[in-house]
Amino acid sequence: MSLSAYLRDNLAAIGVGVLCCLGVAGMLAVLGVGVDATVLVPCFVALCGAVVLGLGYVRRRRFYTELARIVEDLDRTYFASELVEEPGFLEGRLAHEALEAVGKAAADDVAFRRRQAESYRDYIELWIHEIKTPIAAAHLMTADLHGGVASKLKAELDRIESYVEQALYYARSTSLARDYAIRELSLADAVRTACKKNARYLIERGTTPSIEVGDGVTVFADASWLSFALGQVLVNAAKYGATSVRFTVREEGAGTSAARTVLEIADDGPGIPAADVPRVFDRGFTGKNGRAQGSATGMGLYLVATLCEKMGLGVGLASEEGTGTRVMLAFPHDRRRMDDQV
């Protein structure tokens, strides 16, 4: 709150004060008390009025400046009343009470929406687990079938199962609870698990994975979340026409606090247009290739980025049209840094 704004707000009181001083001066002159008293008494009254105005300005400025700073810094402004001290002047107390009422209403609404979201998430997870039973039964029924139609049917069942699993991980990624456990695991095992799980789709699309990751390389991550994320990258590469996907690993920043293991997944697909690269991890973004492909959902790489962020991993992508795409996952060596990010 600026001084000029405060004075404008109190312009009526200042005007009344000036009239009072002039009135006092006039009455003293009529009474004939002398020039000195006629000047000094109104000046003293004016000085008292200025002190009152000044104290009022200081108290109000402190309150409104602190309130503005807290509102600017807070992500959830409905908590502002909890952090601002109740002021000693009337309009400030009224503003503070209004803030408390608004904050309580907002917090109650947020809590209600959160309960609704959690209830819906629980239902989705339950539905996903229930739907897995008929999918598994359908897999068993098609196990003894052979021929072109049977192969297509099995591939469609795999695709359904993949979309169901994607929905499950999306539901879990939006939860405030930590439905995962960071453990030390073999990176090669995680890569092989992802390749095995998506083997039928890779064969169908004519995509061959090449794993150049030593069995002794270990990283900190959640095994199922990591395998799912790697599977999404694999499926994406195969979907857009890659004939080979190469997994390589390297160490960066050895001996420093920023030391990390980087897993690179490189494919020989058509690549991604430069204009689309910055947005590939956005939810629902399909880009030029996705629109041409027709069945893209834009959720695969979004989930990869979301799950990696929750596990404290770095993720990046580099691509050029006609030269393929590289996806990099960075695993920090310092477990404490991962916990800070999580």
mmCIF file of C-alpha atoms in Angstrom:
data_model
loop_
_atom_site.group_PDB
_atom_site.id
_atom_site.type_symbol
_atom_site.label_atom_id
_atom_site.label_comp_id
_atom_site.label_asym_id
_atom_site.label_seq_id
_atom_site.Cartn_x
_atom_site.Cartn_y
_atom_site.Cartn_z
ATOM 1 C CA MET A 1 0.000 0.000 0.000
ATOM 2 C CA SER A 2 1.493 3.330 -1.101
ATOM 3 C CA LEU A 3 1.325 6.555 0.908
ATOM 4 C CA SER A 4 -0.494 8.364 -1.896
ATOM 5 C CA ALA A 5 -3.167 5.656 -1.999
ATOM 6 C CA TYR A 6 -3.564 5.852 1.773
ATOM 7 C CA LEU A 7 -3.915 9.655 1.686
ATOM 8 C CA ARG A 8 -6.477 9.452 -1.125
ATOM 9 C CA ASP A 9 -8.440 6.909 0.909
ATOM 10 C CA ASN A 10 -8.445 9.309 3.893
ATOM 11 C CA LEU A 11 -9.052 12.479 1.873
ATOM 12 C CA ALA A 12 -12.389 13.214 3.613
ATOM 13 C CA ALA A 13 -10.824 12.940 7.098
ATOM 14 C CA ILE A 14 -7.922 15.189 6.009
ATOM 15 C CA GLY A 15 -10.385 17.754 4.643
ATOM 16 C CA VAL A 16 -12.375 17.743 7.874
ATOM 17 C CA GLY A 17 -9.116 18.150 9.849
ATOM 18 C CA VAL A 18 -8.085 21.170 7.761
ATOM 19 C CA LEU A 19 -11.494 22.782 8.278
ATOM 20 C CA CYS A 20 -11.233 22.127 12.036
ATOM 21 C CA CYS A 21 -7.815 23.827 12.175
ATOM 22 C CA LEU A 22 -9.142 26.815 10.241
ATOM 23 C CA GLY A 23 -12.203 26.933 12.492
ATOM 24 C CA VAL A 24 -10.081 26.865 15.666
ATOM 25 C CA ALA A 25 -7.852 29.607 14.270
ATOM 26 C CA GLY A 26 -10.890 31.727 13.442
ATOM 27 C CA MET A 27 -12.445 31.299 16.895
ATOM 28 C CA LEU A 28 -9.180 32.165 18.619
ATOM 29 C CA ALA A 29 -8.834 35.285 16.486
ATOM 30 C CA VAL A 30 -12.381 36.395 17.393
ATOM 31 C CA LEU A 31 -11.669 35.798 21.081
ATOM 32 C CA GLY A 32 -8.574 37.948 20.779
ATOM 33 C CA VAL A 33 -6.127 35.536 22.419
ATOM 34 C CA GLY A 34 -3.186 36.801 20.450
ATOM 35 C CA VAL A 35 -1.434 35.956 17.172
ATOM 36 C CA ASP A 36 0.917 33.373 18.667
ATOM 37 C CA ALA A 37 -1.859 31.288 20.196
ATOM 38 C CA THR A 38 -3.991 31.688 17.085
ATOM 39 C CA VAL A 39 -1.183 30.093 15.010
ATOM 40 C CA LEU A 40 0.229 27.550 17.483
ATOM 41 C CA VAL A 41 -3.033 25.887 18.596
ATOM 42 C CA PRO A 42 -4.220 25.005 15.042
ATOM 43 C CA CYS A 43 -0.675 23.833 14.184
ATOM 44 C CA PHE A 44 -0.667 21.580 17.253
ATOM 45 C CA VAL A 45 -4.080 20.143 16.278
ATOM 46 C CA ALA A 46 -2.778 19.575 12.729
ATOM 47 C CA LEU A 47 0.343 17.865 14.095
ATOM 48 C CA CYS A 48 -1.756 15.524 16.243
ATOM 49 C CA GLY A 49 -3.884 14.676 13.234
ATOM 50 C CA ALA A 50 -0.773 13.974 11.129
ATOM 51 C CA VAL A 51 0.647 11.673 13.836
ATOM 52 C CA VAL A 52 -2.636 9.738 13.972
ATOM 53 C CA LEU A 53 -2.626 9.422 10.176
ATOM 54 C CA GLY A 54 1.034 8.372 10.178
ATOM 55 C CA LEU A 55 0.519 5.632 12.794
ATOM 56 C CA GLY A 56 -2.506 4.364 10.894
ATOM 57 C CA TYR A 57 -0.476 4.259 7.689
ATOM 58 C CA VAL A 58 2.413 2.337 9.306
ATOM 59 C CA ARG A 59 0.087 -0.312 10.804
ATOM 60 C CA ARG A 60 -1.890 -0.783 7.606
ATOM 61 C CA ARG A 61 1.171 -0.807 5.372
ATOM 62 C CA ARG A 62 2.808 -3.537 7.464
ATOM 63 C CA PHE A 63 -0.298 -5.723 7.303
ATOM 64 C CA TYR A 64 -1.059 -5.293 3.593
ATOM 65 C CA THR A 65 2.576 -5.606 2.514
ATOM 66 C CA GLU A 66 2.950 -8.861 4.449
ATOM 67 C CA LEU A 67 -0.353 -10.122 3.054
ATOM 68 C CA ALA A 68 0.704 -9.317 -0.543
ATOM 69 C CA ARG A 69 4.071 -11.024 -0.060
ATOM 70 C CA ILE A 70 2.516 -14.198 1.358
ATOM 71 C CA VAL A 71 -0.160 -14.370 -1.354
ATOM 72 C CA GLU A 72 2.545 -13.977 -4.030
ATOM 73 C CA ASP A 73 4.723 -16.733 -2.535
ATOM 74 C CA LEU A 74 1.979 -19.248 -1.751
ATOM 75 C CA ASP A 75 0.833 -21.855 -4.257
ATOM 76 C CA ARG A 76 -2.406 -22.252 -2.318
ATOM 77 C CA THR A 77 -3.509 -18.745 -1.352
ATOM 78 C CA TYR A 78 -6.345 -19.984 0.847
ATOM 79 C CA PHE A 79 -3.696 -20.647 3.535
ATOM 80 C CA ALA A 80 -2.840 -16.917 3.715
ATOM 81 C CA SER A 81 -4.879 -16.225 6.873
ATOM 82 C CA GLU A 82 -2.859 -18.868 8.742
ATOM 83 C CA LEU A 83 0.398 -17.040 8.032
ATOM 84 C CA VAL A 84 -0.681 -13.411 8.524
ATOM 85 C CA GLU A 85 -0.984 -12.028 12.045
ATOM 86 C CA GLU A 86 -4.356 -10.536 12.887
ATOM 87 C CA PRO A 87 -3.871 -6.718 12.775
ATOM 88 C CA GLY A 88 -4.899 -4.252 15.485
ATOM 89 C CA PHE A 89 -7.102 -1.985 13.351
ATOM 90 C CA LEU A 90 -10.764 -2.667 12.582
ATOM 91 C CA GLU A 91 -10.772 -2.962 8.789
ATOM 92 C CA GLY A 92 -7.692 -5.195 9.001
ATOM 93 C CA ARG A 93 -9.445 -7.512 11.450
ATOM 94 C CA LEU A 94 -12.479 -7.624 9.176
ATOM 95 C CA ALA A 95 -10.225 -8.444 6.192
ATOM 96 C CA HIS A 96 -8.472 -11.146 8.241
ATOM 97 C CA GLU A 97 -11.819 -12.696 9.256
ATOM 98 C CA ALA A 98 -12.940 -12.653 5.628
ATOM 99 C CA LEU A 99 -9.686 -14.342 4.610
ATOM 100 C CA GLU A 100 -10.217 -17.020 7.255
ATOM 101 C CA ALA A 101 -13.764 -17.677 6.047
ATOM 102 C CA VAL A 102 -12.721 -17.851 2.397
ATOM 103 C CA GLY A 103 -9.706 -20.016 3.251
ATOM 104 C CA LYS A 104 -11.804 -22.475 5.247
ATOM 105 C CA ALA A 105 -14.377 -22.735 2.446
ATOM 106 C CA ALA A 106 -11.630 -23.272 -0.140
ATOM 107 C CA ALA A 107 -9.837 -25.866 2.009
ATOM 108 C CA ASP A 108 -13.114 -27.747 2.567
ATOM 109 C CA ASP A 109 -13.801 -27.721 -1.169
ATOM 110 C CA VAL A 110 -10.274 -28.940 -1.969
ATOM 111 C CA ALA A 111 -10.616 -31.740 0.596
ATOM 112 C CA PHE A 112 -13.970 -32.743 -0.902
ATOM 113 C CA ARG A 113 -12.571 -32.782 -4.449
ATOM 114 C CA ARG A 114 -9.565 -34.768 -3.248
ATOM 115 C CA ARG A 115 -11.804 -37.382 -1.636
ATOM 116 C CA GLN A 116 -13.796 -37.587 -4.847
ATOM 117 C CA ALA A 117 -10.601 -38.019 -6.903
ATOM 118 C CA GLU A 118 -9.275 -40.691 -4.541
ATOM 119 C CA SER A 119 -12.601 -42.528 -4.619
ATOM 120 C CA TYR A 120 -12.613 -42.449 -8.426
ATOM 121 C CA ARG A 121 -8.996 -43.605 -8.517
ATOM 122 C CA ASP A 122 -9.797 -46.499 -6.183
ATOM 123 C CA TYR A 123 -12.694 -47.488 -8.443
ATOM 124 C CA ILE A 124 -10.494 -47.341 -11.557
ATOM 125 C CA GLU A 125 -7.836 -49.507 -9.889
ATOM 126 C CA LEU A 126 -10.481 -52.007 -8.777
ATOM 127 C CA TRP A 127 -11.996 -52.081 -12.273
ATOM 128 C CA ILE A 128 -8.560 -52.616 -13.825
ATOM 129 C CA HIS A 129 -7.816 -55.550 -11.524
ATOM 130 C CA GLU A 130 -11.259 -57.028 -12.288
ATOM 131 C CA ILE A 131 -10.868 -56.657 -16.059
ATOM 132 C CA LYS A 132 -7.563 -58.517 -15.943
ATOM 133 C CA THR A 133 -9.437 -61.738 -15.089
ATOM 134 C CA PRO A 134 -11.409 -62.003 -18.370
ATOM 135 C CA ILE A 135 -8.318 -60.895 -20.310
ATOM 136 C CA ALA A 136 -6.287 -63.689 -18.724
ATOM 137 C CA ALA A 137 -9.129 -66.149 -19.467
ATOM 138 C CA ALA A 138 -9.183 -65.016 -23.103
ATOM 139 C CA HIS A 139 -5.402 -65.562 -23.312
ATOM 140 C CA LEU A 140 -5.855 -69.115 -22.028
ATOM 141 C CA MET A 141 -8.626 -69.815 -24.532
ATOM 142 C CA THR A 142 -6.495 -68.615 -27.437
ATOM 143 C CA ALA A 143 -3.366 -70.469 -26.309
ATOM 144 C CA ASP A 144 -4.198 -73.559 -28.397
ATOM 145 C CA LEU A 145 -5.419 -71.618 -31.424
ATOM 146 C CA HIS A 146 -3.179 -71.339 -34.466
ATOM 147 C CA GLY A 147 -3.245 -69.549 -37.784
ATOM 148 C CA GLY A 148 -3.406 -65.974 -38.965
ATOM 149 C CA VAL A 149 -6.702 -65.109 -37.278
ATOM 150 C CA ALA A 150 -5.495 -66.576 -33.965
ATOM 151 C CA SER A 151 -2.293 -64.526 -34.143
ATOM 152 C CA LYS A 152 -4.260 -61.350 -34.791
ATOM 153 C CA LEU A 153 -6.614 -62.154 -31.919
ATOM 154 C CA LYS A 154 -3.684 -62.706 -29.538
ATOM 155 C CA ALA A 155 -2.109 -59.443 -30.675
ATOM 156 C CA GLU A 156 -5.352 -57.557 -30.001
ATOM 157 C CA LEU A 157 -5.570 -59.108 -26.527
ATOM 158 C CA ASP A 158 -2.010 -57.971 -25.864
ATOM 159 C CA ARG A 159 -2.958 -54.496 -27.000
ATOM 160 C CA ILE A 160 -5.992 -54.434 -24.702
ATOM 161 C CA GLU A 161 -3.827 -55.593 -21.812
ATOM 162 C CA SER A 162 -1.282 -52.875 -22.616
ATOM 163 C CA TYR A 163 -3.933 -50.144 -22.546
ATOM 164 C CA VAL A 164 -5.354 -51.490 -19.292
ATOM 165 C CA GLU A 165 -1.890 -51.449 -17.730
ATOM 166 C CA GLN A 166 -1.367 -47.907 -19.007
ATOM 167 C CA ALA A 167 -4.605 -46.840 -17.286
ATOM 168 C CA LEU A 168 -3.443 -48.482 -14.046
ATOM 169 C CA TYR A 169 -0.116 -46.653 -14.021
ATOM 170 C CA TYR A 170 -1.803 -43.378 -14.925
ATOM 171 C CA ALA A 171 -4.168 -43.789 -11.956
ATOM 172 C CA ARG A 172 -1.220 -44.528 -9.669
ATOM 173 C CA SER A 173 0.838 -41.630 -11.005
ATOM 174 C CA THR A 174 -1.862 -39.141 -9.934
ATOM 175 C CA SER A 175 -1.986 -40.453 -6.374
ATOM 176 C CA LEU A 176 -0.456 -38.534 -3.458
ATOM 177 C CA ALA A 177 0.481 -41.864 -1.860
ATOM 178 C CA ARG A 178 3.741 -43.569 -2.780
ATOM 179 C CA ASP A 179 2.619 -46.801 -4.480
ATOM 180 C CA TYR A 180 6.201 -47.723 -5.282
ATOM 181 C CA ALA A 181 9.409 -48.743 -3.573
ATOM 182 C CA ILE A 182 12.856 -47.531 -4.648
ATOM 183 C CA ARG A 183 15.306 -50.431 -4.483
ATOM 184 C CA GLU A 184 18.676 -51.298 -5.989
ATOM 185 C CA LEU A 185 18.072 -53.491 -9.044
ATOM 186 C CA SER A 186 19.784 -54.869 -12.118
ATOM 187 C CA LEU A 187 19.281 -52.509 -15.057
ATOM 188 C CA ALA A 188 19.787 -55.327 -17.567
ATOM 189 C CA ASP A 189 17.012 -57.352 -15.883
ATOM 190 C CA ALA A 190 14.623 -54.417 -16.099
ATOM 191 C CA VAL A 191 15.384 -53.971 -19.808
ATOM 192 C CA ARG A 192 14.949 -57.701 -20.506
ATOM 193 C CA THR A 193 11.646 -57.742 -18.608
ATOM 194 C CA ALA A 194 10.331 -54.857 -20.710
ATOM 195 C CA CYS A 195 11.424 -56.553 -23.957
ATOM 196 C CA LYS A 196 9.921 -59.900 -22.943
ATOM 197 C CA LYS A 197 6.626 -58.345 -21.911
ATOM 198 C CA ASN A 198 6.268 -56.629 -25.284
ATOM 199 C CA ALA A 199 7.842 -59.400 -27.367
ATOM 200 C CA ARG A 200 4.709 -60.281 -29.350
ATOM 201 C CA TYR A 201 4.144 -56.651 -30.354
ATOM 202 C CA LEU A 202 7.803 -56.197 -31.306
ATOM 203 C CA ILE A 203 7.689 -59.329 -33.471
ATOM 204 C CA GLU A 204 4.446 -58.178 -35.072
ATOM 205 C CA ARG A 205 5.986 -54.814 -35.946
ATOM 206 C CA GLY A 206 9.313 -56.303 -37.049
ATOM 207 C CA THR A 207 11.320 -54.489 -34.364
ATOM 208 C CA THR A 208 14.464 -56.089 -32.927
ATOM 209 C CA PRO A 209 15.826 -54.956 -29.547
ATOM 210 C CA SER A 210 19.572 -54.966 -28.903
ATOM 211 C CA ILE A 211 20.609 -54.955 -25.233
ATOM 212 C CA GLU A 212 24.147 -53.711 -24.532
ATOM 213 C CA VAL A 213 23.810 -53.393 -20.768
ATOM 214 C CA GLY A 214 26.087 -55.394 -18.491
ATOM 215 C CA ASP A 215 24.563 -57.651 -15.854
ATOM 216 C CA GLY A 216 26.617 -55.913 -13.168
ATOM 217 C CA VAL A 217 25.054 -52.474 -13.734
ATOM 218 C CA THR A 218 22.687 -51.620 -10.883
ATOM 219 C CA VAL A 219 20.477 -48.577 -10.371
ATOM 220 C CA PHE A 220 17.939 -47.324 -7.824
ATOM 221 C CA ALA A 221 14.336 -47.462 -9.061
ATOM 222 C CA ASP A 222 11.036 -49.289 -8.657
ATOM 223 C CA ALA A 223 11.265 -52.494 -10.718
ATOM 224 C CA SER A 224 7.695 -52.576 -12.046
ATOM 225 C CA TRP A 225 7.523 -48.830 -12.720
ATOM 226 C CA LEU A 226 10.862 -48.882 -14.541
ATOM 227 C CA SER A 227 9.917 -51.903 -16.683
ATOM 228 C CA PHE A 228 6.626 -50.245 -17.585
ATOM 229 C CA ALA A 229 8.372 -46.989 -18.566
ATOM 230 C CA LEU A 230 10.903 -48.865 -20.709
ATOM 231 C CA GLY A 231 8.045 -50.811 -22.293
ATOM 232 C CA GLN A 232 6.304 -47.562 -23.255
ATOM 233 C CA VAL A 233 9.466 -46.322 -24.986
ATOM 234 C CA LEU A 234 9.829 -49.666 -26.779
ATOM 235 C CA VAL A 235 6.206 -49.751 -27.936
ATOM 236 C CA ASN A 236 6.454 -46.144 -29.116
ATOM 237 C CA ALA A 237 9.516 -46.929 -31.217
ATOM 238 C CA ALA A 238 7.901 -50.026 -32.747
ATOM 239 C CA LYS A 239 4.596 -48.239 -33.358
ATOM 240 C CA TYR A 240 6.288 -45.550 -35.455
ATOM 241 C CA GLY A 241 8.254 -47.914 -37.659
ATOM 242 C CA ALA A 242 11.603 -48.562 -35.978
ATOM 243 C CA THR A 243 13.214 -51.847 -37.064
ATOM 244 C CA SER A 244 15.785 -51.840 -34.268
ATOM 245 C CA VAL A 245 15.982 -50.471 -30.733
ATOM 246 C CA ARG A 246 19.381 -50.344 -29.034
ATOM 247 C CA PHE A 247 19.884 -50.137 -25.260
ATOM 248 C CA THR A 248 23.251 -48.776 -24.122
ATOM 249 C CA VAL A 249 24.516 -47.523 -20.782
ATOM 250 C CA ARG A 250 27.188 -45.045 -19.699
ATOM 251 C CA GLU A 251 28.422 -43.369 -16.531
ATOM 252 C CA GLU A 252 28.502 -39.580 -16.206
ATOM 253 C CA GLY A 253 30.077 -37.332 -13.557
ATOM 254 C CA ALA A 254 32.017 -40.170 -11.890
ATOM 255 C CA GLY A 255 33.471 -39.197 -8.529
ATOM 256 C CA THR A 256 31.210 -36.160 -8.099
ATOM 257 C CA SER A 257 27.953 -35.579 -6.239
ATOM 258 C CA ALA A 258 26.190 -35.458 -9.638
ATOM 259 C CA ALA A 259 27.381 -38.946 -10.667
ATOM 260 C CA ARG A 260 24.722 -40.893 -12.543
ATOM 261 C CA THR A 261 24.104 -43.871 -14.779
ATOM 262 C CA VAL A 262 22.488 -42.993 -18.114
ATOM 263 C CA LEU A 263 20.478 -45.552 -20.058
ATOM 264 C CA GLU A 264 20.072 -44.583 -23.705
ATOM 265 C CA ILE A 265 17.347 -46.143 -25.869
ATOM 266 C CA ALA A 266 18.058 -45.378 -29.527
ATOM 267 C CA ASP A 267 15.840 -46.433 -32.441
ATOM 268 C CA ASP A 268 16.146 -46.117 -36.214
ATOM 269 C CA GLY A 269 12.605 -44.876 -36.742
ATOM 270 C CA PRO A 270 11.487 -41.871 -38.782
ATOM 271 C CA GLY A 271 12.381 -39.415 -36.033
ATOM 272 C CA ILE A 272 10.345 -36.547 -34.623
ATOM 273 C CA PRO A 273 9.914 -33.105 -36.228
ATOM 274 C CA ALA A 274 11.946 -30.427 -34.437
ATOM 275 C CA ALA A 275 8.800 -28.420 -33.637
ATOM 276 C CA ASP A 276 7.292 -31.411 -31.794
ATOM 277 C CA VAL A 277 10.344 -32.407 -29.696
ATOM 278 C CA PRO A 278 9.799 -29.897 -26.822
ATOM 279 C CA ARG A 279 6.253 -31.195 -26.292
ATOM 280 C CA VAL A 280 6.663 -34.970 -26.559
ATOM 281 C CA PHE A 281 6.296 -35.448 -22.777
ATOM 282 C CA ASP A 282 3.101 -33.357 -22.568
ATOM 283 C CA ARG A 283 -0.078 -35.224 -21.709
ATOM 284 C CA GLY A 284 -2.168 -36.042 -24.765
ATOM 285 C CA PHE A 285 0.323 -34.581 -27.250
ATOM 286 C CA THR A 286 0.492 -36.737 -30.409
ATOM 287 C CA GLY A 287 2.369 -34.492 -32.829
ATOM 288 C CA LYS A 288 2.740 -34.853 -36.572
ATOM 289 C CA ASN A 289 3.692 -38.556 -36.451
ATOM 290 C CA GLY A 290 0.856 -39.393 -34.056
ATOM 291 C CA ARG A 291 -1.748 -37.708 -36.225
ATOM 292 C CA ALA A 292 -0.453 -39.559 -39.278
ATOM 293 C CA GLN A 293 -0.418 -42.865 -37.379
ATOM 294 C CA GLY A 294 -4.045 -42.426 -36.353
ATOM 295 C CA SER A 295 -4.285 -44.424 -33.112
ATOM 296 C CA ALA A 296 -1.842 -42.458 -30.949
ATOM 297 C CA THR A 297 -3.088 -41.336 -27.523
ATOM 298 C CA GLY A 298 -0.189 -39.130 -26.465
ATOM 299 C CA MET A 299 -0.069 -40.843 -23.068
ATOM 300 C CA GLY A 300 2.966 -43.151 -23.408
ATOM 301 C CA LEU A 301 5.819 -40.655 -23.088
ATOM 302 C CA TYR A 302 3.780 -38.532 -20.682
ATOM 303 C CA LEU A 303 3.604 -41.511 -18.321
ATOM 304 C CA VAL A 304 7.319 -42.180 -18.800
ATOM 305 C CA ALA A 305 8.139 -38.616 -17.729
ATOM 306 C CA THR A 306 5.661 -38.691 -14.820
ATOM 307 C CA LEU A 307 6.869 -42.005 -13.407
ATOM 308 C CA CYS A 308 10.535 -41.010 -13.797
ATOM 309 C CA GLU A 309 9.887 -37.750 -11.956
ATOM 310 C CA LYS A 310 8.211 -39.609 -9.090
ATOM 311 C CA MET A 311 11.172 -42.025 -8.865
ATOM 312 C CA GLY A 312 13.672 -39.153 -8.923
ATOM 313 C CA LEU A 313 15.070 -40.050 -12.362
ATOM 314 C CA GLY A 314 15.981 -37.653 -15.138
ATOM 315 C CA VAL A 315 14.476 -38.170 -18.594
ATOM 316 C CA GLY A 316 15.255 -36.531 -21.923
ATOM 317 C CA LEU A 317 14.719 -37.038 -25.640
ATOM 318 C CA ALA A 318 16.672 -36.091 -28.749
ATOM 319 C CA SER A 319 15.484 -36.662 -32.286
ATOM 320 C CA GLU A 320 15.720 -35.505 -35.868
ATOM 321 C CA GLU A 321 13.503 -36.438 -38.772
ATOM 322 C CA GLY A 322 15.023 -39.281 -40.754
ATOM 323 C CA THR A 323 17.708 -40.158 -38.159
ATOM 324 C CA GLY A 324 15.738 -41.876 -35.390
ATOM 325 C CA THR A 325 15.090 -41.009 -31.766
ATOM 326 C CA ARG A 326 17.098 -41.309 -28.544
ATOM 327 C CA VAL A 327 15.471 -41.424 -25.105
ATOM 328 C CA MET A 328 17.776 -41.045 -22.090
ATOM 329 C CA LEU A 329 16.988 -42.079 -18.522
ATOM 330 C CA ALA A 330 19.389 -40.802 -15.840
ATOM 331 C CA PHE A 331 19.741 -42.682 -12.531
ATOM 332 C CA PRO A 332 21.508 -40.636 -9.798
ATOM 333 C CA HIS A 333 24.098 -42.584 -7.785
ATOM 334 C CA ASP A 334 23.362 -40.564 -4.639
ATOM 335 C CA ARG A 335 20.249 -42.093 -3.105
ATOM 336 C CA ARG A 336 19.700 -38.988 -0.963
ATOM 337 C CA ARG A 337 19.345 -36.819 -4.053
ATOM 338 C CA MET A 338 16.681 -39.194 -5.337
ATOM 339 C CA ASP A 339 14.787 -39.046 -2.048
ATOM 340 C CA ASP A 340 14.883 -35.236 -2.161
ATOM 341 C CA GLN A 341 13.361 -35.241 -5.623
ATOM 342 C CA VAL A 342 10.725 -37.802 -4.691
#
